[in-house]
Tab-separated table of C-alpha atoms and ligand atoms in Angstrom:
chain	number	residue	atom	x	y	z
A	14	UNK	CA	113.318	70.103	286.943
A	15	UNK	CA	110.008	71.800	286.554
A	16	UNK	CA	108.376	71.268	283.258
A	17	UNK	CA	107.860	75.011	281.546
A	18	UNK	CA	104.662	74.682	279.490
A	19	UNK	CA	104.986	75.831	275.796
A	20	UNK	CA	107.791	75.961	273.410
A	21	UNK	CA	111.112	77.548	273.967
A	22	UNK	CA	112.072	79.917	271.100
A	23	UNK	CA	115.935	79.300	270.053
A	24	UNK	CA	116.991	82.331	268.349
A	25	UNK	CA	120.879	81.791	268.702
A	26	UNK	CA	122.252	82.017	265.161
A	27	UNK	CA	123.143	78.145	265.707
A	28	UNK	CA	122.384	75.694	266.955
A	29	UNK	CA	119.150	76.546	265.830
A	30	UNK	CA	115.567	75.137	266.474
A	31	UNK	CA	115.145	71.851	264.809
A	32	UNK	CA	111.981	70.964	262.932
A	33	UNK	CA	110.135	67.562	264.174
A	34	UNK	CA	110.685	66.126	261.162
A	35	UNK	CA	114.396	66.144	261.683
A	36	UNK	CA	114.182	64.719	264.937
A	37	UNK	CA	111.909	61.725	263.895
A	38	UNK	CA	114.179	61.036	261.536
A	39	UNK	CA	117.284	60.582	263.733
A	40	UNK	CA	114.571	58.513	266.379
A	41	UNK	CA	115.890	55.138	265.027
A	42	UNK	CA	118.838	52.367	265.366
A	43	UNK	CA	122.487	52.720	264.007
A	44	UNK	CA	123.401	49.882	260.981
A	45	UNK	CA	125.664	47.926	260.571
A	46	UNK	CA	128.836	49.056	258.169
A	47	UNK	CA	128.099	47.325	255.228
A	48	UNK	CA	124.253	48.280	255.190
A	49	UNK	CA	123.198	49.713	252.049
A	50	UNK	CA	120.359	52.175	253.486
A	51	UNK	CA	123.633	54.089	254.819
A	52	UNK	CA	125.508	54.412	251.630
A	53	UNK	CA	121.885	55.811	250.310
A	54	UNK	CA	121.427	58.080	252.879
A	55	UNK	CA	125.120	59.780	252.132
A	56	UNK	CA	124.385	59.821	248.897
A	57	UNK	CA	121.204	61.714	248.945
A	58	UNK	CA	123.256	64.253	251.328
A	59	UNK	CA	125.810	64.484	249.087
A	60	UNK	CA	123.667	65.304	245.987
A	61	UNK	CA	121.564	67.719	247.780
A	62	UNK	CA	124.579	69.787	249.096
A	63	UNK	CA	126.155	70.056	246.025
A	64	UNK	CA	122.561	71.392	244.852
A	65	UNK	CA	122.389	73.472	247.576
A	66	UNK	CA	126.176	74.894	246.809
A	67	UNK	CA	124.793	75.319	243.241
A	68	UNK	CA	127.870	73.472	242.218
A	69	UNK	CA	128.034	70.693	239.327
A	70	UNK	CA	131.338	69.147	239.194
A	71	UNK	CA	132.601	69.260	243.050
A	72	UNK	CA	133.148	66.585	245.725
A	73	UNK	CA	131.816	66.158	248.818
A	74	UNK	CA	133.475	65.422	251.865
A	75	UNK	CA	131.870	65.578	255.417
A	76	UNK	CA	133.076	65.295	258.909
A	77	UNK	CA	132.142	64.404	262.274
A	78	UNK	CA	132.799	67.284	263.270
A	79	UNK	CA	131.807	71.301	263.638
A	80	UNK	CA	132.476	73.869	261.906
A	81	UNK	CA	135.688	74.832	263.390
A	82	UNK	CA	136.976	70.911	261.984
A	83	UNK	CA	135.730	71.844	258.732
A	84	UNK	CA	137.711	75.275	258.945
A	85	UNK	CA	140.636	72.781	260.064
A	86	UNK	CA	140.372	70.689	256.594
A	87	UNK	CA	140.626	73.112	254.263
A	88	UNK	CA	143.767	74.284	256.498
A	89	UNK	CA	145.103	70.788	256.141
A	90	UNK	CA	144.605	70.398	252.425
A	91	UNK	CA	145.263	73.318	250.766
A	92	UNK	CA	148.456	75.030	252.506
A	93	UNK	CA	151.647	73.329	251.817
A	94	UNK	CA	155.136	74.439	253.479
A	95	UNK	CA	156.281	77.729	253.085
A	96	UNK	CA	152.343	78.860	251.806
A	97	UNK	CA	150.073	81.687	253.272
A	98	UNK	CA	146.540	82.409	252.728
A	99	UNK	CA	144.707	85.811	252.751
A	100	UNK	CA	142.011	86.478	255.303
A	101	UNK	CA	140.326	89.380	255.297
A	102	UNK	CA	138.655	90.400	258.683
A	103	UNK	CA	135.024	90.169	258.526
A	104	UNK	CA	134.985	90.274	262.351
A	105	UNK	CA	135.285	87.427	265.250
A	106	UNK	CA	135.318	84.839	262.810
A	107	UNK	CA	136.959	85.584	259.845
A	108	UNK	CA	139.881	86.320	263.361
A	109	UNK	CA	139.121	82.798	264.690
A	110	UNK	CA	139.684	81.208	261.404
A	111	UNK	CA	142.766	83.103	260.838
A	112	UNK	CA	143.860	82.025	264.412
A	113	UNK	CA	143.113	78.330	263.903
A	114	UNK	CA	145.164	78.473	260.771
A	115	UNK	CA	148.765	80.109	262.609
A	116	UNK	CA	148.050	77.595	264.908
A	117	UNK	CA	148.583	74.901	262.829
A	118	UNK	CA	151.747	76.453	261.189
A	119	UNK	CA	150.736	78.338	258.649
A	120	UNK	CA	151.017	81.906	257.793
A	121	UNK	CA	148.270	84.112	257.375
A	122	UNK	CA	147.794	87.548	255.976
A	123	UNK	CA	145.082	89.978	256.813
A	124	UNK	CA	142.980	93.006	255.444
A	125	UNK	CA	141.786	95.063	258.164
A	126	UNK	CA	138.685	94.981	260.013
A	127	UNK	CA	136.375	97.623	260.419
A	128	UNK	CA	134.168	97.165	262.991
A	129	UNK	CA	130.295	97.441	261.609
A	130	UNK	CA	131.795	97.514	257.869
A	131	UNK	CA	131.716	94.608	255.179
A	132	UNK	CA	135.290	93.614	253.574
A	133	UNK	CA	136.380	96.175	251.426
A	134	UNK	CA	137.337	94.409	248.097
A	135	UNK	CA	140.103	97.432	247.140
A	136	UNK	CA	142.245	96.038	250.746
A	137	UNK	CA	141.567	92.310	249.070
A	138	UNK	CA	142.979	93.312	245.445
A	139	UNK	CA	145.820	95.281	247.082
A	140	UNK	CA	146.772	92.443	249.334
A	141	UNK	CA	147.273	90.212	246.641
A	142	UNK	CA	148.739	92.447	244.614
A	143	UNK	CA	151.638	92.681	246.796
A	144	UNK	CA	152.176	88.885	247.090
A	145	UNK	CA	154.501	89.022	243.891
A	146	UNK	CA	156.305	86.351	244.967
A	147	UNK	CA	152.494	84.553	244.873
A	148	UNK	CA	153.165	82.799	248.452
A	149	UNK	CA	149.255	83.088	248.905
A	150	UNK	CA	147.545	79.885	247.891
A	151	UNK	CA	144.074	81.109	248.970
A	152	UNK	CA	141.962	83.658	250.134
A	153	UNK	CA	139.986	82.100	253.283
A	154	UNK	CA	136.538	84.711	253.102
A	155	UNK	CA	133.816	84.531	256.007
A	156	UNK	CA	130.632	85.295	253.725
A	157	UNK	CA	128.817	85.825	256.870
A	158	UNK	CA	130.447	86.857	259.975
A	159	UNK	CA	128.414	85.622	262.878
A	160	UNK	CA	129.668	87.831	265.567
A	161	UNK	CA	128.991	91.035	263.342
A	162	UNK	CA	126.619	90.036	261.509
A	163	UNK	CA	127.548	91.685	258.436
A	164	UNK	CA	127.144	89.456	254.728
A	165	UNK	CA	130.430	90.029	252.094
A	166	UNK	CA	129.345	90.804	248.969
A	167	UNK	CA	131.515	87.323	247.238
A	168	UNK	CA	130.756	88.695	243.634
A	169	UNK	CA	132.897	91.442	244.400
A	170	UNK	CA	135.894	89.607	246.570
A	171	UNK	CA	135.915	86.999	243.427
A	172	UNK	CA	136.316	90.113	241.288
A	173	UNK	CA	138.945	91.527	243.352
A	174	UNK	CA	140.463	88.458	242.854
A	175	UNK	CA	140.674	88.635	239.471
A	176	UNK	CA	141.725	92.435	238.867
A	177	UNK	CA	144.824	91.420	240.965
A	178	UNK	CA	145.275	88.864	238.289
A	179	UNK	CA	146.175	86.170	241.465
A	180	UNK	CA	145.903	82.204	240.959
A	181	UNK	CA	144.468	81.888	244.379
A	182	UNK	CA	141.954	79.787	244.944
A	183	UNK	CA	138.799	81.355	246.576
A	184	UNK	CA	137.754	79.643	249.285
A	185	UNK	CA	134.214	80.913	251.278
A	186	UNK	CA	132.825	80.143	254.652
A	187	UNK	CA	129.298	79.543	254.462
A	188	UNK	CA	128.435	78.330	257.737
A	189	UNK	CA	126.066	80.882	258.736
A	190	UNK	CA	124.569	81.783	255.128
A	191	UNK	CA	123.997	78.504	253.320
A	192	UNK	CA	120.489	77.831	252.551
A	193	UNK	CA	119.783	81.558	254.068
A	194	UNK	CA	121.042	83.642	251.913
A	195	UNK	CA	121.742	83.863	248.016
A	196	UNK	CA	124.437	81.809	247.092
A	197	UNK	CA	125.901	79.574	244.024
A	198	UNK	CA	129.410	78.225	244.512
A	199	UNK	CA	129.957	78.106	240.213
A	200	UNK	CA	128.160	81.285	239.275
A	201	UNK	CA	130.640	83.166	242.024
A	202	UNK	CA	133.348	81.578	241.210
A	203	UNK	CA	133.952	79.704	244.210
A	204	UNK	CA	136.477	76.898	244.333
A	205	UNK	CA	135.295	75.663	248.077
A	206	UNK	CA	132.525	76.369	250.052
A	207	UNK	CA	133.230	74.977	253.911
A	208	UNK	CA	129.718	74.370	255.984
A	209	UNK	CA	128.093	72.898	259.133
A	210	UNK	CA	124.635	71.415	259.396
A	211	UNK	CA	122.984	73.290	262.836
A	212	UNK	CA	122.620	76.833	261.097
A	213	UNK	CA	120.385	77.016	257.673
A	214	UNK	CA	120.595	73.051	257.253
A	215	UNK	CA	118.230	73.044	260.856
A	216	UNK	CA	119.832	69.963	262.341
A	217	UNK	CA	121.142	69.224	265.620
A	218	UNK	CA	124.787	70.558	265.872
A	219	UNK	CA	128.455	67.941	264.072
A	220	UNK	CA	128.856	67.561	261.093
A	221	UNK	CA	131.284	69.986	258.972
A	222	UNK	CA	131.464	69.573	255.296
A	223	UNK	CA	133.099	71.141	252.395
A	224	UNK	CA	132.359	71.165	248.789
A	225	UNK	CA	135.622	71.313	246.720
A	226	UNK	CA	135.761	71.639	243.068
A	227	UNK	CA	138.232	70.283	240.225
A	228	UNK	CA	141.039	73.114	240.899
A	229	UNK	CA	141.053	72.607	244.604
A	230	UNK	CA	141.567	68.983	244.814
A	231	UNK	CA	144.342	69.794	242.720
A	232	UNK	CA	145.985	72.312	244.589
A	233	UNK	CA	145.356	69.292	247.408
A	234	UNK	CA	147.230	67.014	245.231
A	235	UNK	CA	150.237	69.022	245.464
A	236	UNK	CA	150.262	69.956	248.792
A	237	UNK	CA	152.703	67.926	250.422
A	238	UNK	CA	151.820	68.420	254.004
A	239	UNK	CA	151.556	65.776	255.915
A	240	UNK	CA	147.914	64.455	257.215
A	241	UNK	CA	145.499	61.550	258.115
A	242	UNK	CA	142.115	62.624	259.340
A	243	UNK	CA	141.640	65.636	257.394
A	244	UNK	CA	142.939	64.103	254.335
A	245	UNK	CA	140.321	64.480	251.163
A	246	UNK	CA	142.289	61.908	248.977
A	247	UNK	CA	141.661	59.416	251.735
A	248	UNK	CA	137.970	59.935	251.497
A	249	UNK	CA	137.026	59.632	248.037
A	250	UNK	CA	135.996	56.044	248.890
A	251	UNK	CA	132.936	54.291	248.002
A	252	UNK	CA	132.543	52.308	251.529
A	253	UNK	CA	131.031	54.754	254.269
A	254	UNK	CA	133.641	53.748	257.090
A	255	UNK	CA	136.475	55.456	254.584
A	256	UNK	CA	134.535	58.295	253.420
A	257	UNK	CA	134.287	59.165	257.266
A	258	UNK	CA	137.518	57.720	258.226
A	259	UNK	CA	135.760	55.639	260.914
A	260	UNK	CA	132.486	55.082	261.699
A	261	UNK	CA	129.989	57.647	260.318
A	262	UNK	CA	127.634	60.105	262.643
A	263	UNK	CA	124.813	57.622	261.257
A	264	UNK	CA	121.856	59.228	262.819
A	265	UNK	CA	122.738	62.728	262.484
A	266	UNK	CA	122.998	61.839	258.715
A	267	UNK	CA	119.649	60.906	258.834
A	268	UNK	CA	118.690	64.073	260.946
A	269	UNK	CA	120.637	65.911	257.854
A	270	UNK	CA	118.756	63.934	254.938
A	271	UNK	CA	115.451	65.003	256.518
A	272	UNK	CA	116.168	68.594	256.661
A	273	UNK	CA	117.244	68.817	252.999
A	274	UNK	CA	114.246	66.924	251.606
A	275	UNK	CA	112.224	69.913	254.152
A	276	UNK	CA	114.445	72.766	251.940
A	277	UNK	CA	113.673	71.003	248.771
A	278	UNK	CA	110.087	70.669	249.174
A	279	UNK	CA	109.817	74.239	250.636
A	280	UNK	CA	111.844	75.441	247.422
A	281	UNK	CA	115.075	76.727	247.786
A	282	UNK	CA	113.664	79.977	246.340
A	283	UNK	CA	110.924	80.013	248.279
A	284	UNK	CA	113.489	79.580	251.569
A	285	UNK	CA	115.986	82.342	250.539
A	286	UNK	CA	112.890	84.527	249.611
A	287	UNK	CA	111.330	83.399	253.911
A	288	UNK	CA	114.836	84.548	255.344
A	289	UNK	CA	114.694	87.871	253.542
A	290	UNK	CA	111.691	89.018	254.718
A	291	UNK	CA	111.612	87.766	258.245
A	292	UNK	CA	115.249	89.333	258.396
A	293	UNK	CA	113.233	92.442	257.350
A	294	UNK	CA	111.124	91.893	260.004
A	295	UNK	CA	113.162	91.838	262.697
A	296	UNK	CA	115.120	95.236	261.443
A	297	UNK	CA	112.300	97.216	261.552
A	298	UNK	CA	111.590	96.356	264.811
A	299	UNK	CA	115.640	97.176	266.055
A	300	UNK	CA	115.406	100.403	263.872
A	301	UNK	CA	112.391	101.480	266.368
A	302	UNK	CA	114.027	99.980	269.270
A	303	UNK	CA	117.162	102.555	268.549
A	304	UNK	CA	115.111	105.822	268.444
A	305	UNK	CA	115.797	106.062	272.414
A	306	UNK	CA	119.635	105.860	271.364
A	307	UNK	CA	120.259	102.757	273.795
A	308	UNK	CA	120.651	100.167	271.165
A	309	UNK	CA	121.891	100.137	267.707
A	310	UNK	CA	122.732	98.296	264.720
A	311	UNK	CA	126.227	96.862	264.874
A	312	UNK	CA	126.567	97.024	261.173
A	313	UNK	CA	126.538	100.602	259.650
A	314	UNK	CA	125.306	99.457	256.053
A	315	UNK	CA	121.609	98.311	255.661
A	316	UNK	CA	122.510	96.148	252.547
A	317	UNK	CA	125.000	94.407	253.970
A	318	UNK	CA	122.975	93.239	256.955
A	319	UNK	CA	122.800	89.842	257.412
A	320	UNK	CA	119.442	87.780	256.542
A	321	UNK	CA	120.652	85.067	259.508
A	322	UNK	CA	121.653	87.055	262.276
A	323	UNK	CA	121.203	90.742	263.871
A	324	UNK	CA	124.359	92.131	266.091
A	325	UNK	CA	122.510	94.849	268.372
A	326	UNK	CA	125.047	96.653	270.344
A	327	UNK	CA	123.535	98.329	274.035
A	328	UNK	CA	125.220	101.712	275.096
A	329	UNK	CA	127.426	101.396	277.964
A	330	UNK	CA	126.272	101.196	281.221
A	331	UNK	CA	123.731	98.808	280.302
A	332	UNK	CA	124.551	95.029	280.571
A	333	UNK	CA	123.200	92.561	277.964
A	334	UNK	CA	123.935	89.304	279.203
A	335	UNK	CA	121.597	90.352	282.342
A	336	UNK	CA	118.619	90.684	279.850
A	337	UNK	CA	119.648	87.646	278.057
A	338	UNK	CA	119.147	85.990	281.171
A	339	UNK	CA	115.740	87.519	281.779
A	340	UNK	CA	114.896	86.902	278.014
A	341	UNK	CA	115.393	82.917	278.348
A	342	UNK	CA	114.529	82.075	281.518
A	343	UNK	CA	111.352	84.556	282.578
A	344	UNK	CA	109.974	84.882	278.870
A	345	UNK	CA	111.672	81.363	277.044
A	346	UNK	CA	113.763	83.753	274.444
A	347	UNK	CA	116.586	82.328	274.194
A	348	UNK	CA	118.945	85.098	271.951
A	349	UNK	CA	122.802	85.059	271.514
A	350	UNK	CA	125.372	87.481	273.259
A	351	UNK	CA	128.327	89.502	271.766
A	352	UNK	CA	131.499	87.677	270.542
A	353	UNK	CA	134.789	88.785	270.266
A	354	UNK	CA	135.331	92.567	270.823
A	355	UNK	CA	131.244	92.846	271.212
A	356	UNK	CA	131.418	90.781	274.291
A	357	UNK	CA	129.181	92.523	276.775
A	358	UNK	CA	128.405	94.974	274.403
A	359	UNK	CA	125.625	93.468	272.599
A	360	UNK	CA	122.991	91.114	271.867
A	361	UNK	CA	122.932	88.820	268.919
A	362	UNK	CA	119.333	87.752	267.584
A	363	UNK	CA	119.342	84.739	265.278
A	364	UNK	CA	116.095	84.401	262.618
A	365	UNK	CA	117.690	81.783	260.079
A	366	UNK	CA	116.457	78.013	259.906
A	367	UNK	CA	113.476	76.457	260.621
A	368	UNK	CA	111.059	79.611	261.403
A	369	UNK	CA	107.939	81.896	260.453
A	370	UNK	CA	106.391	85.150	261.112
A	371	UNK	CA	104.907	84.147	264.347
A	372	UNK	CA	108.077	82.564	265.841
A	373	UNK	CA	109.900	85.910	264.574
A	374	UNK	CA	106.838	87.961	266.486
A	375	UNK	CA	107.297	85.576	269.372
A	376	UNK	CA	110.711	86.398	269.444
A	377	UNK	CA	111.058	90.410	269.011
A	378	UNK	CA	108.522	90.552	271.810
A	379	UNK	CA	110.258	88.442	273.894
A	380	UNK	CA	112.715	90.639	273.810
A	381	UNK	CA	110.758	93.782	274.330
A	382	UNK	CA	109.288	91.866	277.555
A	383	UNK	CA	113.231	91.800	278.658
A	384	UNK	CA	114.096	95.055	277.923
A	385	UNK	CA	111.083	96.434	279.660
A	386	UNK	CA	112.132	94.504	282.865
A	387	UNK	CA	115.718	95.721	282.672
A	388	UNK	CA	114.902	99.300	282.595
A	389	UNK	CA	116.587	99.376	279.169
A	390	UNK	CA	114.743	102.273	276.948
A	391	UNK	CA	113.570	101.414	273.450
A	392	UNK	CA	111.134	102.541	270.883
A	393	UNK	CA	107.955	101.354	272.021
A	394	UNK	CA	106.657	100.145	268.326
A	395	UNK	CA	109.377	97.580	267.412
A	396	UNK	CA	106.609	94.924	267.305
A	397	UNK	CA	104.018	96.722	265.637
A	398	UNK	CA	106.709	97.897	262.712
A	399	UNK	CA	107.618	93.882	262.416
A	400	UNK	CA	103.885	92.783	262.351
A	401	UNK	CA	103.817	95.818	259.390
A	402	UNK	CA	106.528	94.646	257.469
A	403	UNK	CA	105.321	91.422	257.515
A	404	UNK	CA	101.483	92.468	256.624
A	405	UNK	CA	103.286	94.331	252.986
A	406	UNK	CA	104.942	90.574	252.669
B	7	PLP	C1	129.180	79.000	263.673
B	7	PLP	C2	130.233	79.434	262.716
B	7	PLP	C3	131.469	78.774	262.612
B	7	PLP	C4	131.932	77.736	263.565
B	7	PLP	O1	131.116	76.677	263.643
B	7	PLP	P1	131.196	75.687	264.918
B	7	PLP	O2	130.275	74.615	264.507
B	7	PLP	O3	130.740	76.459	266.098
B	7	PLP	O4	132.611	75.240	265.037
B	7	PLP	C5	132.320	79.171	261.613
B	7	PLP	N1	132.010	80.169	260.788
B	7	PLP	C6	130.854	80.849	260.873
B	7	PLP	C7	130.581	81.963	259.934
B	7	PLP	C8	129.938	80.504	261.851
B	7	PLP	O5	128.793	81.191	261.951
């Protein structure tokens, strides 16, 4: 293969690009089992998720595995025979989950989805209101939905929650939000938070993780269904091997240890407060683009647009994975298509993880390069308007 000089910009809303740092750090031999550098490098992951969760009291369990493995845990754990759990649609994922779940013999009910709309707390509280006979052991929330792109406000959904006066235990995906946007599993309310490490935590992509607190692993001590792998009692263990049941992804815990201590030093303030305003950044340039009415925001509601991801739909007749291809491969933009009922219908840019202004410049002109070579018609300032939003800071 021909070398192509330069960087390639990875704006997929994960895997995303992966500092140097993190790489170096994975750049070394496994251990052996019993080596105590390995029960101090889970440890330091450990403590700096449940820092990152904002969470005190909750356990940590990881995987070697993605995200969909940690959806498949919390499955496992928490829903016992003859149990449901409430998902309400988000979009493609909050679907997928709900999917995954049926599959493995559960029942599931949902809230609708509107397509380009947040969750609407009122369909959550009613939902649970009619569960008298209080079959519903959790509600399984997306916080953001990756395909739309659209954030759930939690602090509402927990209060729905509660105005239905339910006992179910709130349980939130952040796999595309953590260390992104605002969040803080005890101040919400949140009994688990269920993660992956190649979104916000900047590391190359397997390992899922959950943080669980007190009531959860009870509800998990009750739940009679039958399972190995999965299991969280069998990984509160001291000795690596059984806190992974097997061996552990030992390098990509280094990778992971890295890429904390690079949120920590940044400040996790400091990190929320970079996503913001390149996420700003990168709307003002797709609110120009639309002015020529062939692409759009896919969410309707400017505050609940996502800091990680943007969903752009393209008006029909013009065919987005064509300039994807012209994006990566002529101008080294590598951007995300449409999922679910937005395949083919959109473009997905990702701006969380390891990035700055220039990367996010790099990127949103990138894109303007593609457009321009597909014919597709755009505001012509989408740049400019970014470079301006970033100027105010
Ligand atoms: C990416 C993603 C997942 C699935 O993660 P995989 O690692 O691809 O299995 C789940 N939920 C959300 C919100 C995601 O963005």
């Amino acid at each position: 293969m021909t070398r192509i000089p330069g960087i390639r910009f990875l704006h997929s809303p994960g895997p995303t690009h992966v500092p140097p740092e993190v790489l170096n750090a994975m750049h070394r031999q496994p251990l052996d089992h019993g080596d105590p550098r390995l029960g101090e490098t889970i440890e330091a992951i450990e403590t700096g998720l449940r820092r990152l969760v904002q969470a005190k009291d909750c356990e940590i369990f990881m995987f070697a595995s993605n995200g969909h493995g940690a959806w498949e845990t919390t499955v496992e754990n928490l829903v016992g025979p003859g149990q449901a759990v409430l998902i309400p649609g988000t979009g493609h994922f909050s679907e997928s989950w709900a999917v995954q779940t049926e599959g493995l013999g559960r029942r599931v009910v949902r809230t609708p989805f509107r397509e380009g709309y947040p969750v609407d707390p009122n369909d959550v509280e009613a939902a649970l209101r009619a569960d008298t006979k209080r079959e519903i052991v959790a509600v399984f929330a997306v916080h953001t939905d990756t395909a739309s792109s659209t954030t759930n406000d939690l602090a509402a959904l927990r209060a729905a929650i509660d105005a239905a006066g339910h006992p179910a235990l709130f349980v939130v995906d952040v796999v595309a939000s953590l260390a992104a946007a605002p969040f803080a599993m005890d101040a919400l309310g949140i009994d688990v938070a269920v993660g992956a490490c190649q979104k916000g935590l900047m590391s190359p992509p397997g390992l899922g993780f959950v943080a669980i607190n007190r009531r959860a692993a009870e509800v998990a001590a009750r739940n009679s269904a039958p399972r190995f792998y999965w299991d969280w009692k069998r990984r509160q263990a001291a000795y690596s091997y059984n806190k992974f049941c097997g061996t552990p992804p030992q390098n990509l815990l280094f990778g992971i240890e890295a890429a904390l201590g690079l949120l920590f030093q940044e400040g996790l303030d400091r990190v929320i407060a970079r996503h913001a305003l390149l996420s700003r950044a990168v709307h003002a340039a797709i609110e120009c683009w639309s002015r020529e009415g062939a692409v759009a925001f896919h969410c309707r509601i400017p505050a609940a647009r996502s800091v990680s991801v943007t969903t752009v739909e393209v008006r029909s007749g013009i065919d987005p994975e064509a300039m994807r291809i012209v994006a990566r491969e002529r101008f080294q933009v590598a951007i995300a298509g449409g999922l679910g009922p937005q395949t083919g219908r959109a473009f997905r840019i990702g701006h969380l993880g390891d990035l700055n202004p220039a990367m996010i410049l790099g990127c949103l002109a990138g894109i303007e390069a593609a457009m321009t070579v597909q014919g597709i018609p755009f505001g012509r300032d989408g740049v400019q308007k970014a470079v301006e939003c970033l100027a105010r800071g």
